[in-house]
Amino acid sequence: MTPLKITDLTKRYEKLVAVDHVTFSIAPGEIFGLLGPNGAGKTTIISSIVTLQSPSSGTIEVFGNDVRKNPRAAKFAMGFVPQELIHHGFFTVEEILKFHATNFGAKVSKDYRDYLLERLHLYHHRHKLVSQLSGGMKRRLLIVKALLHHPKLLLLDEPTAGVDIELRHTLWDFIRELKQEKISVLLTTHYLEEAEALCDRIGILNHGRLLSIDTTPTLLKNHSRKEVTLTLLSPVSISSPYLTRHEEHRLTFHVPNDMPLKMLLNETGLSFENIDDIHTKQGTLEEVMMTVLNGRK
C-alpha cells in the first residue's frame, strides 16, 4: 500500500494560493525531498498531511487512509518532526516520551524506548530536563518522539536546521538506516547537499506549484551541466557552444553531465597530446534548483 498519496492538493488563503493542485506519492522505503524557496508551500503541504490545516480541495491518503475522513488511522501510521524545537522544560526526556506514547495509546516497551534513545545518542541524557538539552539534542528528541509508535511514514520538516556539521551527518546516517527498515520519509530542507545525499526522488516547489519531480540523478542529468577545465601545453583557437571561458592555456566548458570527454574533444578538434591536465566538476542540485525555478532548460 502506498505510504503517502497526494492528489490535486490545493490550499487557498483568500486571494493567496499557497498550494496549487499538487500531486505526488511516496513509495515504501523511499526518501522523497520536497524543495523550494521560502513561501513555496512546503510547510503548508506538511501541515495539511498532519491535519494542522485543512486543504481547500484535493485528497491526502496515508496508507490508504484519507487524513480528513479517517485522521486517527492516518496519524497512527505516520510520525512528524516539526521545525520548531520542543519546550517542555519542566519534564525529563523520559517523562516526555512516556507521555507522548499515551497520546497514541501505544504500549511502548522500555527496551524500545531505550533503543531509540541509544541510536540517537540520548540514552545518557534520559533523566535530564528537556530545558537542559542543547538544540541538537532537542532535535534528536523530536525524532525519537516521532518514531515511538512504530510509524512507517516519517515527515521531517527541516530536521537538521541549526545543527553542527557532525550532528547533521549523524542524522543523515540515521535517516539512511530508516530507509533500510522500509520506513518512508518525506523531507524538507534548505541544505541542498542534504537532499542530494539522501533523496531517491525530489519535487521542486515554487509559489505553490510542483515544477519538477524526478529521481535525483535524472534531475542532475537534465537540469545541470558538468564543468570541464582543460589545461593545454600550447594555446589553441577554437569555437564551441560549450566553451564558457578561454584563457591562453586553459579552456573551461560546461557540457551535459553524461557527455564523455572523448566526445567533447572530437567536437572541439582538440587532441590528448596537447592536454596537460583535466579537471571535471559535476553539476549540483543548486544548479538544478536555479534552472528549474527560473524556467530554463
Coordinates of C-alpha atoms in Angstrom, one line a residue:
M1 CA 0.0 0.0 0.0
T2 CA 1.2 3.5 -0.9
P3 CA 2.6 5.3 2.3
L4 CA 1.6 8.7 1.1
K5 CA -0.6 9.7 -1.9
I6 CA -1.4 13.4 -2.5
T7 CA -3.8 14.2 -5.3
D8 CA -4.6 17.6 -6.7
L9 CA -4.0 19.3 -3.3
T10 CA -4.9 23.0 -3.2
K11 CA -4.8 25.4 -0.3
R12 CA -6.1 29.0 -0.6
Y13 CA -6.0 31.9 1.9
E14 CA -8.4 34.4 0.4
K15 CA -6.5 35.7 -2.7
L16 CA -3.3 33.7 -2.0
V17 CA -2.9 30.2 -3.4
A18 CA -0.3 28.6 -1.1
V19 CA -0.6 25.2 -2.7
D20 CA -1.7 24.9 -6.3
H21 CA -3.0 21.5 -7.5
V22 CA -0.1 19.4 -6.2
T23 CA 0.1 15.7 -6.9
F24 CA 2.7 13.2 -5.8
S25 CA 3.2 9.9 -4.0
I26 CA 5.9 8.2 -1.9
A27 CA 6.8 4.6 -2.3
P28 CA 7.6 2.2 0.6
G29 CA 11.1 2.8 1.8
E30 CA 11.6 5.9 -0.3
I31 CA 13.2 9.1 0.8
F32 CA 11.4 11.9 -1.0
G33 CA 12.7 15.5 -0.9
L34 CA 10.3 18.5 -1.1
L35 CA 12.4 21.5 -2.0
G36 CA 11.8 25.1 -2.8
P37 CA 12.4 28.7 -1.5
N38 CA 10.7 30.2 1.5
G39 CA 7.0 30.5 0.9
A40 CA 6.9 27.8 -1.8
G41 CA 4.3 25.8 0.0
K42 CA 6.4 23.0 1.7
T43 CA 5.2 23.6 5.3
T44 CA 1.6 24.1 4.2
I45 CA 1.7 20.7 2.5
I46 CA 3.2 19.0 5.6
S47 CA 0.7 20.8 7.8
S48 CA -2.1 19.5 5.7
I49 CA -0.8 16.0 5.9
V50 CA -0.7 16.0 9.7
T51 CA -4.1 17.8 9.8
L52 CA -2.9 21.0 11.3
Q53 CA -4.5 22.7 8.3
S54 CA -7.4 21.7 6.1
P55 CA -6.8 21.9 2.4
S56 CA -9.2 23.8 0.2
S57 CA -9.5 20.8 -2.2
G58 CA -7.8 17.6 -3.1
T59 CA -7.0 14.5 -1.1
I60 CA -4.3 13.1 1.1
E61 CA -4.0 9.4 1.9
V62 CA -1.6 7.8 4.3
F63 CA -1.5 4.1 3.7
G64 CA -5.0 4.3 2.2
N65 CA -6.5 6.4 5.0
D66 CA -7.9 9.8 4.0
V67 CA -6.5 12.2 6.5
R68 CA -9.8 14.2 6.7
K69 CA -12.2 11.2 6.7
N70 CA -10.1 9.0 9.0
P71 CA -7.5 11.2 10.7
R72 CA -6.9 8.9 13.6
A73 CA -5.8 6.0 11.5
A74 CA -3.7 8.3 9.3
K75 CA -1.9 9.8 12.4
F76 CA -1.2 6.4 13.8
A77 CA 0.6 5.5 10.6
M78 CA 3.0 8.5 10.5
G79 CA 5.4 10.3 12.6
F80 CA 6.1 14.1 12.4
V81 CA 9.2 16.1 13.2
P82 CA 8.4 19.8 13.0
Q83 CA 10.8 22.7 12.5
E84 CA 10.1 24.1 15.9
L85 CA 12.0 22.7 18.9
I86 CA 10.1 21.4 21.9
H87 CA 10.0 23.5 25.1
H88 CA 8.7 21.0 27.8
G89 CA 11.2 22.4 30.2
F90 CA 9.7 21.0 33.4
F91 CA 9.8 17.4 32.3
T92 CA 12.6 15.0 31.8
V93 CA 13.3 13.3 28.5
E94 CA 12.0 10.0 29.7
E95 CA 8.8 11.6 31.1
I96 CA 8.1 13.4 27.8
L97 CA 8.4 10.2 25.8
K98 CA 6.1 8.3 28.2
F99 CA 3.5 11.0 27.9
H100 CA 3.8 11.2 24.2
A101 CA 3.3 7.4 23.8
T102 CA 0.0 7.7 25.7
N103 CA -1.3 10.1 23.0
F104 CA -1.3 7.2 20.6
G105 CA -2.4 4.6 23.1
A106 CA 0.8 2.9 22.2
K107 CA 2.3 0.3 24.5
V108 CA 5.9 1.3 24.1
S109 CA 8.3 -1.1 25.8
K110 CA 11.1 0.4 27.9
D111 CA 13.5 -1.6 25.7
Y112 CA 12.3 0.0 22.5
R113 CA 12.3 3.5 24.0
D114 CA 15.9 3.0 25.3
Y115 CA 16.8 1.5 21.9
L116 CA 15.7 4.7 20.1
L117 CA 17.5 6.9 22.7
E118 CA 20.6 4.9 22.3
R119 CA 20.5 5.1 18.5
L120 CA 20.2 8.9 18.6
H121 CA 22.8 9.3 21.4
L122 CA 20.3 10.5 24.0
Y123 CA 20.2 7.5 26.4
H124 CA 22.6 9.0 28.9
H125 CA 20.6 12.2 28.9
R126 CA 17.2 10.5 29.6
H127 CA 16.9 11.8 33.1
K128 CA 17.7 15.4 32.2
L129 CA 15.1 18.1 32.0
V130 CA 14.3 19.0 28.4
S131 CA 15.3 22.6 29.2
Q132 CA 18.8 21.3 29.9
L133 CA 19.3 19.8 26.5
S134 CA 21.2 21.6 23.7
G135 CA 19.4 22.5 20.4
G136 CA 20.8 19.5 18.7
M137 CA 19.7 17.1 21.5
K138 CA 16.2 18.6 21.3
R139 CA 16.1 18.0 17.6
R140 CA 17.1 14.4 18.1
L141 CA 14.5 14.0 20.8
L142 CA 11.8 15.2 18.3
I143 CA 12.8 12.3 16.1
V144 CA 12.6 9.8 18.9
K145 CA 9.1 11.1 19.8
A146 CA 8.1 10.7 16.2
L147 CA 9.2 7.1 16.0
L148 CA 7.8 5.8 19.3
H149 CA 4.6 4.4 17.9
H150 CA 6.4 2.5 15.1
P151 CA 5.2 4.6 12.1
K152 CA 6.1 3.5 8.6
L153 CA 6.0 7.1 7.3
L154 CA 8.1 9.9 8.8
L155 CA 7.7 13.6 7.9
L156 CA 10.9 15.6 8.6
D157 CA 10.5 19.4 8.3
E158 CA 14.0 20.9 8.2
P159 CA 15.4 18.2 10.6
T160 CA 19.0 19.5 10.6
A161 CA 18.3 23.2 10.8
G162 CA 20.7 24.9 13.2
V163 CA 22.8 21.8 14.0
D164 CA 26.5 21.5 13.5
I165 CA 28.1 19.5 10.6
E166 CA 28.9 16.5 12.7
L167 CA 25.4 16.1 14.0
R168 CA 24.0 16.7 10.6
H169 CA 25.9 13.7 9.2
T170 CA 24.9 11.6 12.2
L171 CA 21.3 12.3 11.3
W172 CA 21.9 11.6 7.7
D173 CA 23.2 8.1 8.6
F174 CA 20.2 7.6 10.8
I175 CA 17.8 8.5 8.0
R176 CA 19.5 6.1 5.7
E177 CA 19.0 3.4 8.4
L178 CA 15.3 4.1 8.4
K179 CA 15.2 3.5 4.6
Q180 CA 16.7 0.1 5.2
E181 CA 13.9 -0.6 7.6
K182 CA 11.4 0.3 4.8
I183 CA 10.3 3.5 6.6
S184 CA 9.3 6.1 4.0
V185 CA 10.5 9.6 4.6
L186 CA 9.2 13.0 3.4
L187 CA 12.0 15.5 3.9
T188 CA 12.1 19.3 3.5
T189 CA 15.4 21.0 3.8
H190 CA 17.3 24.2 2.7
Y191 CA 20.5 22.2 2.7
L192 CA 20.7 21.1 -1.0
E193 CA 23.7 18.8 -0.3
E194 CA 21.5 17.1 2.2
A195 CA 18.8 16.4 -0.3
E196 CA 21.3 15.3 -2.9
A197 CA 22.9 12.9 -0.4
L198 CA 19.7 11.4 0.9
C199 CA 16.8 11.6 -1.5
D200 CA 15.7 9.0 -4.0
R201 CA 13.4 11.5 -5.7
I202 CA 12.9 15.2 -5.4
G203 CA 10.0 17.5 -6.0
I204 CA 10.7 21.2 -6.6
L205 CA 8.0 23.7 -5.5
N206 CA 7.6 27.4 -6.2
H207 CA 4.6 29.6 -5.5
G208 CA 2.6 26.5 -4.5
R209 CA 3.2 24.7 -7.8
L210 CA 5.2 21.5 -8.2
L211 CA 7.5 22.5 -11.1
S212 CA 9.5 19.3 -11.4
I213 CA 9.6 15.8 -9.9
D214 CA 12.1 13.1 -10.7
T215 CA 14.9 10.9 -9.4
T216 CA 17.9 12.9 -8.1
P217 CA 20.2 11.5 -10.8
T218 CA 17.7 12.4 -13.6
L219 CA 17.3 15.9 -12.3
L220 CA 21.0 16.4 -12.2
K221 CA 21.3 15.0 -15.7
N222 CA 18.5 17.1 -17.2
H223 CA 18.9 20.4 -15.4
S224 CA 22.6 20.8 -14.7
R225 CA 25.9 20.9 -16.6
K226 CA 29.3 19.3 -15.9
E227 CA 32.3 21.7 -15.8
V228 CA 35.4 20.5 -17.7
T229 CA 38.6 22.5 -17.5
L230 CA 41.5 21.6 -19.8
T231 CA 45.0 22.9 -19.2
L232 CA 46.8 23.0 -22.5
L233 CA 50.5 22.6 -23.4
S234 CA 50.2 25.2 -26.1
P235 CA 47.4 27.7 -26.8
V236 CA 44.7 27.0 -29.5
S237 CA 41.9 28.8 -31.2
I238 CA 38.6 27.0 -31.1
S239 CA 34.9 27.7 -31.2
S240 CA 32.4 25.6 -29.3
P241 CA 28.9 26.2 -27.9
Y242 CA 30.1 24.5 -24.7
L243 CA 33.1 26.9 -24.2
T244 CA 32.4 29.3 -21.4
R245 CA 35.9 30.6 -20.6
H246 CA 39.0 30.8 -22.9
E247 CA 42.4 31.7 -21.4
E248 CA 45.7 31.3 -23.1
H249 CA 46.5 27.8 -21.8
R250 CA 43.2 27.0 -20.1
L251 CA 39.7 26.2 -21.6
T252 CA 36.6 25.8 -19.5
F253 CA 33.5 24.0 -20.9
H254 CA 30.0 23.4 -19.5
V255 CA 28.7 20.2 -21.1
P256 CA 25.8 17.7 -20.4
N257 CA 26.6 15.6 -17.4
D258 CA 26.6 12.4 -19.4
M259 CA 28.9 13.7 -22.2
P260 CA 32.1 11.7 -22.4
L261 CA 35.4 13.6 -22.6
K262 CA 36.2 11.9 -25.9
M263 CA 33.0 13.4 -27.5
L264 CA 34.0 16.9 -26.3
L265 CA 37.5 16.5 -27.8
N266 CA 36.0 15.3 -31.1
E267 CA 33.5 18.2 -31.1
T268 CA 36.3 20.8 -30.5
G269 CA 39.1 19.2 -32.5
L270 CA 41.4 19.1 -29.5
S271 CA 43.8 16.2 -29.0
F272 CA 45.0 14.5 -25.9
E273 CA 48.6 15.2 -26.9
N274 CA 48.1 18.9 -26.2
I275 CA 46.4 18.4 -22.8
D276 CA 48.5 18.8 -19.7
D277 CA 45.7 18.4 -17.1
I278 CA 42.0 17.7 -17.0
H279 CA 39.6 18.8 -14.2
T280 CA 35.9 17.9 -14.1
K281 CA 33.2 19.1 -11.7
Q282 CA 29.8 17.5 -11.7
G283 CA 26.6 19.6 -11.8
T284 CA 24.9 20.2 -8.4
L285 CA 21.4 20.3 -7.1
E286 CA 21.9 24.1 -6.5
E287 CA 22.2 24.4 -10.3
V288 CA 19.2 22.2 -10.8
M289 CA 17.1 24.4 -8.5
M290 CA 18.2 27.7 -10.2
T291 CA 17.5 26.2 -13.6
V292 CA 14.0 24.9 -12.7
L293 CA 13.0 27.9 -10.6
N294 CA 14.0 30.3 -13.4
G295 CA 12.3 28.2 -16.1
R296 CA 15.4 27.4 -18.0
K297 CA 16.0 24.1 -19.8

